[in-house]
Coordinates of N, CA, C and O in Angstrom, one line a residue:
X1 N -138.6 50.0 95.6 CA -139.6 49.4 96.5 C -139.0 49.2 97.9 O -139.6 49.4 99.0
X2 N -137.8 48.9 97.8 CA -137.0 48.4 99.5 C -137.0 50.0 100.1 O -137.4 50.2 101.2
X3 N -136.7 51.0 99.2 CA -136.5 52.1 100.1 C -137.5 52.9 100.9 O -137.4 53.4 101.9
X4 N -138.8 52.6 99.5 CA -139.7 52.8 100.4 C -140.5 52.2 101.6 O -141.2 52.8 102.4
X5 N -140.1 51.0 101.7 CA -140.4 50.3 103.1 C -139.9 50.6 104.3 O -140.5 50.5 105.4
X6 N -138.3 50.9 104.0 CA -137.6 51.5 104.7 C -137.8 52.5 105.5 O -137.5 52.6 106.7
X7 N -138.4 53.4 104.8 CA -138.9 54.6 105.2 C -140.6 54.9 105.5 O -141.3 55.9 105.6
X8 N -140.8 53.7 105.4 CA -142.3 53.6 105.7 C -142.3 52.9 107.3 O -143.0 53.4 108.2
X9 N -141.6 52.0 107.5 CA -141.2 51.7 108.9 C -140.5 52.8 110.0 O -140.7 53.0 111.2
X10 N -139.7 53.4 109.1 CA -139.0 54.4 110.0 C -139.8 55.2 110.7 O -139.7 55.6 111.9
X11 N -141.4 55.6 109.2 CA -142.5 56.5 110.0 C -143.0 56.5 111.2 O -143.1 57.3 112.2
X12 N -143.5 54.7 111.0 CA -144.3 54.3 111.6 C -143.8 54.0 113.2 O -144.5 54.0 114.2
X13 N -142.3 53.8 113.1 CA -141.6 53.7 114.4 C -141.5 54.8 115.3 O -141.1 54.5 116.5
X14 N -141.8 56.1 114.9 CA -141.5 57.8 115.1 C -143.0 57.9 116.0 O -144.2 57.8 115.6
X15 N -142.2 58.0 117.2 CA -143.6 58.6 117.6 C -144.0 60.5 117.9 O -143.1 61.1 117.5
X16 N -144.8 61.1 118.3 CA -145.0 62.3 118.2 C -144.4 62.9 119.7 O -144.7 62.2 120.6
X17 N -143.9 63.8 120.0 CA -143.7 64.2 121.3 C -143.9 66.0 121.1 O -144.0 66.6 120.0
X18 N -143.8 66.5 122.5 CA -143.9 67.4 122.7 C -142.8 67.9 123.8 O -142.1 67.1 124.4
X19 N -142.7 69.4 123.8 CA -140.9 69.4 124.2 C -141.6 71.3 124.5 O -142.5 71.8 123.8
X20 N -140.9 72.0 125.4 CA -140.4 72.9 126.2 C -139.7 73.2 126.9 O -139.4 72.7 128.0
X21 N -139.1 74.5 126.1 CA -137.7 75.1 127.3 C -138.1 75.2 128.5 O -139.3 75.5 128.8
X22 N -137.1 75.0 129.3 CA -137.4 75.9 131.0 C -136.7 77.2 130.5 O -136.0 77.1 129.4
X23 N -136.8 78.6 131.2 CA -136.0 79.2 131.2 C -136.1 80.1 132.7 O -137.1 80.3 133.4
X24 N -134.7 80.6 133.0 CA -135.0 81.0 134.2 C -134.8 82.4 134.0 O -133.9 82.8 133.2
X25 N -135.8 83.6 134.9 CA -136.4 84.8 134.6 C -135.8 85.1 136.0 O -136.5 84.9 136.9
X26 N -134.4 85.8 136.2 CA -134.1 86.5 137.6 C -134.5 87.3 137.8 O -134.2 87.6 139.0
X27 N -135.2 88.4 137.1 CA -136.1 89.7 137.2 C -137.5 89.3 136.8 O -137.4 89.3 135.6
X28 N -138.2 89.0 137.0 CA -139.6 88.4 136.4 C -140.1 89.8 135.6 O -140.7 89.8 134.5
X29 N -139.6 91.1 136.6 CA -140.5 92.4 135.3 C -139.9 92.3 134.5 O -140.6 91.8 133.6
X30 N -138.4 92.5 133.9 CA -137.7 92.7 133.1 C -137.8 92.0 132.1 O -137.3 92.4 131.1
X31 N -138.6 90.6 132.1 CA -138.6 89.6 131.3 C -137.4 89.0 130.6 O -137.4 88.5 129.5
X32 N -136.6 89.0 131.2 CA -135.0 88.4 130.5 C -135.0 87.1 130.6 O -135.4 87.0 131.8
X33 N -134.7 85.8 130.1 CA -134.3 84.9 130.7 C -133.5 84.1 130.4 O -132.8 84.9 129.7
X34 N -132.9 83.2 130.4 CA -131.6 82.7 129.8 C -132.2 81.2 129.7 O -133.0 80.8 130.5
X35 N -131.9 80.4 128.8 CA -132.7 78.7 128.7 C -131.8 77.7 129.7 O -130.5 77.5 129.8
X36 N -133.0 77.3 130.2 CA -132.0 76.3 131.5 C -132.2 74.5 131.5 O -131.7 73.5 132.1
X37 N -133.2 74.6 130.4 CA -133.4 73.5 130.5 C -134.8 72.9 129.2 O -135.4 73.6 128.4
X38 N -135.0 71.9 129.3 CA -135.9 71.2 128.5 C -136.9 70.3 128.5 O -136.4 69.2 128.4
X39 N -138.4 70.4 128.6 CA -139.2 69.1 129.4 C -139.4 68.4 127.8 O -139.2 69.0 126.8
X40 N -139.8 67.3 128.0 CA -140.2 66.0 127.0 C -141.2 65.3 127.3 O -141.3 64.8 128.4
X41 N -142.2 65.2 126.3 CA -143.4 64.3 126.7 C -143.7 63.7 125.5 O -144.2 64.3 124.6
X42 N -143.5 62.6 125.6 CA -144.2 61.7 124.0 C -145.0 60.9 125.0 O -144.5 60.5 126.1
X43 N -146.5 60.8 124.4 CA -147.8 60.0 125.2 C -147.3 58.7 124.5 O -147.0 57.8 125.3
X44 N -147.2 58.3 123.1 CA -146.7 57.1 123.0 C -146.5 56.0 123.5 O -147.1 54.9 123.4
X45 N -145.0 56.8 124.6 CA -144.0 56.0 125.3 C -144.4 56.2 126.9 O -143.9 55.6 127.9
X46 N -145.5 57.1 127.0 CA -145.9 57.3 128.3 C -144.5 57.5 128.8 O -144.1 56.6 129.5
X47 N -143.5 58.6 128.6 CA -142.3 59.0 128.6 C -142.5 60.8 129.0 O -143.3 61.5 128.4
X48 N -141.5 61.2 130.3 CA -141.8 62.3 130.4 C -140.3 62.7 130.9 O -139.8 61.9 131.8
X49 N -139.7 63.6 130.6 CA -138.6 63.7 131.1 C -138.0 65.5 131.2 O -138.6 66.4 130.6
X50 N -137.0 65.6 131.8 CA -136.4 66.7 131.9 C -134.4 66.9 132.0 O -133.7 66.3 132.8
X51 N -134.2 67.5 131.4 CA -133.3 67.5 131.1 C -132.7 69.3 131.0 O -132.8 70.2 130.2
X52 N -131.8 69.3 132.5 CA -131.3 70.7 132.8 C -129.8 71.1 132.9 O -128.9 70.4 133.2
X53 N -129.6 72.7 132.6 CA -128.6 72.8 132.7 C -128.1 74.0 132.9 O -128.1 74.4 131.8
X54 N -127.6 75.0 133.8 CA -127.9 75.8 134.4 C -126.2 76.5 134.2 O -125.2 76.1 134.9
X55 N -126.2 77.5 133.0 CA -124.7 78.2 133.1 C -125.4 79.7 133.7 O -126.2 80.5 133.3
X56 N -124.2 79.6 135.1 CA -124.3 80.4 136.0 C -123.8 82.1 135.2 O -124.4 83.1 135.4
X57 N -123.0 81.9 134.5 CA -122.7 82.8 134.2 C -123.5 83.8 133.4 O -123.5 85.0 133.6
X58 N -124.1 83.3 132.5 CA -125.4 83.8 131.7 C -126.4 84.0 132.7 O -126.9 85.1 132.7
X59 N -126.7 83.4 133.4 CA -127.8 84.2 134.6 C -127.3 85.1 135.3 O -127.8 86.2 135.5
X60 N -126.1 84.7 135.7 CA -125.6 86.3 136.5 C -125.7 87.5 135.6 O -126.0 88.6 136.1
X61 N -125.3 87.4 134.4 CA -125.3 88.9 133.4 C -126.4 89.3 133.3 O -126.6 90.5 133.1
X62 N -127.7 88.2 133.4 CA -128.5 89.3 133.5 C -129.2 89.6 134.8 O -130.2 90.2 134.8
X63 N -128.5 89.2 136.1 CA -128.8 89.8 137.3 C -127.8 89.2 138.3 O -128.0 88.2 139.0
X64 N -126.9 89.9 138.1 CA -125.9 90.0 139.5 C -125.8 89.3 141.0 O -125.0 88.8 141.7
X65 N -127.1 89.6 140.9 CA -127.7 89.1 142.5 C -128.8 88.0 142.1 O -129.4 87.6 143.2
X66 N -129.1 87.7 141.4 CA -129.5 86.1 140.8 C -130.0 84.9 142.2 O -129.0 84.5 142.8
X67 N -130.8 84.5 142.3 CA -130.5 83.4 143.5 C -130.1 81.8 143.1 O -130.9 80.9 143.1
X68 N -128.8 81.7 142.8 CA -128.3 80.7 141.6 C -128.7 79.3 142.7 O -128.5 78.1 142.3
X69 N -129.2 79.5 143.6 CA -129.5 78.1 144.7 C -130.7 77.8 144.5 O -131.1 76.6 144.6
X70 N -131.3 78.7 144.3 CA -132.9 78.5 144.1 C -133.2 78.0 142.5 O -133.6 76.8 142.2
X71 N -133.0 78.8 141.9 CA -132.8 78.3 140.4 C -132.3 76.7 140.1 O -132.7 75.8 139.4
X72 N -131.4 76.7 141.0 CA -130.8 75.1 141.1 C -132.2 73.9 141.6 O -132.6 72.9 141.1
X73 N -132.7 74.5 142.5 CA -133.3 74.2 143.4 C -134.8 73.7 143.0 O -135.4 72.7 143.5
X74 N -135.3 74.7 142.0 CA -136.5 74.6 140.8 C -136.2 73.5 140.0 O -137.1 72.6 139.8
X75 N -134.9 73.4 139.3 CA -134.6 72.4 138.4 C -134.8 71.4 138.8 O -135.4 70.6 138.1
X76 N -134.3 71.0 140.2 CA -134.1 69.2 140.9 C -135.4 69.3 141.0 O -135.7 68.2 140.6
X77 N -136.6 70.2 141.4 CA -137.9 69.8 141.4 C -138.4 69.3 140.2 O -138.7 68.2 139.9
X78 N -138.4 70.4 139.4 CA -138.9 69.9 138.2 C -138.5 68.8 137.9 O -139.4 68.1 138.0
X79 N -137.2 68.0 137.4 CA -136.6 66.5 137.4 C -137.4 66.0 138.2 O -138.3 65.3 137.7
X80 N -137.4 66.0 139.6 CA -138.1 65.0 140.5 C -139.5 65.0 139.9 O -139.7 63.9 139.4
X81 N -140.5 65.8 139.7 CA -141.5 65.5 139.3 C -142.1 64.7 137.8 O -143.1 64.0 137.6
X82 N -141.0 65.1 136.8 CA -140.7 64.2 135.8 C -140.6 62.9 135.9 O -141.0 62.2 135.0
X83 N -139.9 62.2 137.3 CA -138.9 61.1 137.3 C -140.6 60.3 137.7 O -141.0 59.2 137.3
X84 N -141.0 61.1 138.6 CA -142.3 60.5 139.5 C -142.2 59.8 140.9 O -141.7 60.3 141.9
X85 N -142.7 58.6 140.8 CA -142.1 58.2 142.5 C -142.9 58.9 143.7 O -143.6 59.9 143.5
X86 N -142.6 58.4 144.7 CA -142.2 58.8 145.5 C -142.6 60.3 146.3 O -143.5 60.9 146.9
X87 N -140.6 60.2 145.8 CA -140.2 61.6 145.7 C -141.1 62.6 145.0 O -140.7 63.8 145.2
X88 N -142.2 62.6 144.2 CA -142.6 63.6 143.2 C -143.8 64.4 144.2 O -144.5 65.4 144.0
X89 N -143.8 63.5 145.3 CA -145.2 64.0 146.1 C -146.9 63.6 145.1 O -147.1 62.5 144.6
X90 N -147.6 64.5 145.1 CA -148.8 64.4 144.8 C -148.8 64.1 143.8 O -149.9 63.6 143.4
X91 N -147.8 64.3 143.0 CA -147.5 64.4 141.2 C -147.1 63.0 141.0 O -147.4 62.5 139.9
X92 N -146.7 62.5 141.5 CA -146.2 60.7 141.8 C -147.8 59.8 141.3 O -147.7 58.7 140.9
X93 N -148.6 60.2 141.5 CA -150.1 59.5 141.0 C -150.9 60.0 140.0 O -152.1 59.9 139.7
X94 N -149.6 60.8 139.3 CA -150.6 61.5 137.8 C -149.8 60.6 136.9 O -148.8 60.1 137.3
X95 N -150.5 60.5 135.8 CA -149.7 59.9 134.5 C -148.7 60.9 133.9 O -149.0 62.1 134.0
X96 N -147.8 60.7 133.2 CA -146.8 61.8 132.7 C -147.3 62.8 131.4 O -146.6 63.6 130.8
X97 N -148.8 62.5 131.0 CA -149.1 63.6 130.4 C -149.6 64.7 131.5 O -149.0 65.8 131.6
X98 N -150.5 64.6 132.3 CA -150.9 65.3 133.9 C -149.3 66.3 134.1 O -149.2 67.5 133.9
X99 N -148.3 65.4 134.5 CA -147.0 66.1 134.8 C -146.6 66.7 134.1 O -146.2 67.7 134.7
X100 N -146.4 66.7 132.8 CA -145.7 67.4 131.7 C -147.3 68.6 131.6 O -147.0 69.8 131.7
X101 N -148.2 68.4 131.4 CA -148.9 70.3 131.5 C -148.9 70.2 132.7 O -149.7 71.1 132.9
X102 N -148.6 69.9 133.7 CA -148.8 71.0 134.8 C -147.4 71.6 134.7 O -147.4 72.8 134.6
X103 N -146.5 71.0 134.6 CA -144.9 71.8 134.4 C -145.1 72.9 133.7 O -144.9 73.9 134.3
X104 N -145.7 72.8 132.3 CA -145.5 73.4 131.1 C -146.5 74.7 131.0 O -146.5 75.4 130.0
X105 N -147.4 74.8 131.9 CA -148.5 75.9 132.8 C -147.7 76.8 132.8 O -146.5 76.8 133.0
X106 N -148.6 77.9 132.4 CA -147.5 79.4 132.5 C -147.7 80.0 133.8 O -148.8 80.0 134.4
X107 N -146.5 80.5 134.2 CA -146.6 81.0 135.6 C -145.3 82.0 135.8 O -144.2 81.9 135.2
X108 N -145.7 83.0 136.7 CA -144.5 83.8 137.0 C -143.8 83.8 138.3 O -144.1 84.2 139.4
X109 N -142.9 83.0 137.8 CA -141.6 82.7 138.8 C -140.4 82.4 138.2 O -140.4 82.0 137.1
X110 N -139.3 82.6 139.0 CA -138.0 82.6 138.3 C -137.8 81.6 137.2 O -137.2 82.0 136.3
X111 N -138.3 80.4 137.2 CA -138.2 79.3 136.4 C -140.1 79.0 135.6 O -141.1 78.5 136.0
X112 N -139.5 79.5 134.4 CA -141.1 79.6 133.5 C -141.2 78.4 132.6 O -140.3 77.6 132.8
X113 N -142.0 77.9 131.6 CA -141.6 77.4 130.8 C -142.2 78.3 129.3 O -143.2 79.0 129.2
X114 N -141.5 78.1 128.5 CA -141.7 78.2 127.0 C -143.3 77.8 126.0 O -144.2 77.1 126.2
X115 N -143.0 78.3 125.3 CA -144.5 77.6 124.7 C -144.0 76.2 124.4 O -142.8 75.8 124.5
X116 N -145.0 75.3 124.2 CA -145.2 73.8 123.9 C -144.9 73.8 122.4 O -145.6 74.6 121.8
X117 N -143.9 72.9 121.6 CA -143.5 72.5 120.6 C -143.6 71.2 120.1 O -143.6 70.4 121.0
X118 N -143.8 70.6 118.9 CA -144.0 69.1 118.3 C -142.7 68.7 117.9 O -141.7 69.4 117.7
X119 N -142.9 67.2 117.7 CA -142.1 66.5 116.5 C -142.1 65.5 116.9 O -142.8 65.1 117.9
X120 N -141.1 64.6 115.9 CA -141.3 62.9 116.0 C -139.9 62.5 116.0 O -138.9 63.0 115.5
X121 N -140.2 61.4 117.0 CA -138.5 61.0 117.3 C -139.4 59.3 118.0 O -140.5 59.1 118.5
X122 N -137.8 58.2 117.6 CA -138.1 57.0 117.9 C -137.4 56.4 119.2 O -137.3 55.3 119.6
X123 N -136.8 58.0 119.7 CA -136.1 57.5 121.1 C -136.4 59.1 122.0 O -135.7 60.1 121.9
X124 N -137.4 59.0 122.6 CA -138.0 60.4 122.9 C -136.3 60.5 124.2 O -135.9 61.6 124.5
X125 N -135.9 59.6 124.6 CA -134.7 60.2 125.9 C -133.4 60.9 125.0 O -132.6 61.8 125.3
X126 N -133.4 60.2 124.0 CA -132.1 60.9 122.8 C -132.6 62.5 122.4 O -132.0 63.5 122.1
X127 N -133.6 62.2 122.4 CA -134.3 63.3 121.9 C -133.9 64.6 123.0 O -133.1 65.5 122.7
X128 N -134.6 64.4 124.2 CA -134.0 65.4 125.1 C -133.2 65.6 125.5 O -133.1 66.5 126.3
X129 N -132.3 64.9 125.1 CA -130.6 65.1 125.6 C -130.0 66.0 123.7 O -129.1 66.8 123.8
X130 N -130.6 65.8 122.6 CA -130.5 66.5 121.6 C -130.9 67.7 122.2 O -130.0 68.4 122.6
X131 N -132.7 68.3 122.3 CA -132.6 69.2 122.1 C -131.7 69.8 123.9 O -131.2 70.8 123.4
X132 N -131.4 69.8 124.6 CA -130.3 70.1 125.7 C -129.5 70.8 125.0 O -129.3 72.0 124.9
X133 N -128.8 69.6 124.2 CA -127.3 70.6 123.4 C -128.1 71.9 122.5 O -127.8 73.1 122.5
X134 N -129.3 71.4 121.7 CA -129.0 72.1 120.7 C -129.8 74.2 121.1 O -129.8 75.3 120.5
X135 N -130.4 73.5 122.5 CA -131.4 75.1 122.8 C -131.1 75.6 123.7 O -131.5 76.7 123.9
X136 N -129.9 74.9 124.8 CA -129.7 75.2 126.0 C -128.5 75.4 126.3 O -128.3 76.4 126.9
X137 N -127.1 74.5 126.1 CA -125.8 74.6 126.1 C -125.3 75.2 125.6 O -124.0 75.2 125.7

């Protein structure tokens, strides 16, 4: 009986999030991309986060001439709009489910996102620093 309580709390503490790679596409025809990063959104926690990381070298292989400043450049956006504020401009007055689909919108430009994925986690920021290592590093 204790274990099942155990684990009946654990459920209940788990909330649902949703989660997408960034990846960045230095040929947009070619469709190549290399994973650069990862958005997070559990409505739960009204929690929205991003978490990036950008190995230059894997973008160069698949294009030489790559604009590794710009790519940089996409990422601090995308963060900033996550973070909100301010800084986020017009996106600063949406709630973080608004931010997290407009991010997560398909579009073609060097920095795309992935399809939209589930799961349950009781610390959605552990979580995006998990999946970081585990899709992106």
């Amino acid at each position: 009986m204790f274990t099942r309580n155990v684990v009946d709390r654990r459920a209940r503490d788990r909330q649902v999030y949703e989660y997408a790679l960034l990846r960045a596409v230095p040929r947009v025809e070619r469709g190549e991309c290399v994973n650069v990063g990862v958005l997070l959104y559990c409505r739960g926690e009204r929690f929205v986060a991003a978490r990036t990381h950008l190995d230059e070298a894997r973008l160069l292989a698949l294009d030489p001439r790559a604009d590794v400043a710009a790519v940089r450049a996409a990422l601090r956006a995308v963060e900033t709009v996550c973070a909100g504020g301010e800084a986020a401009g017009p996106a600063a007055a949406d709630d973080a489910g608004k931010r997290f689909r407009w991010l997560v919108a398909p579009r073609s430009t060097v920095l795309q996102p992935g399809p939209v994925h589930t799961g349950l986690t009781a610390d959605p920021a552990a979580e995006a620093d998990r999946l970081l290592e585990l899709l992106v590093r």
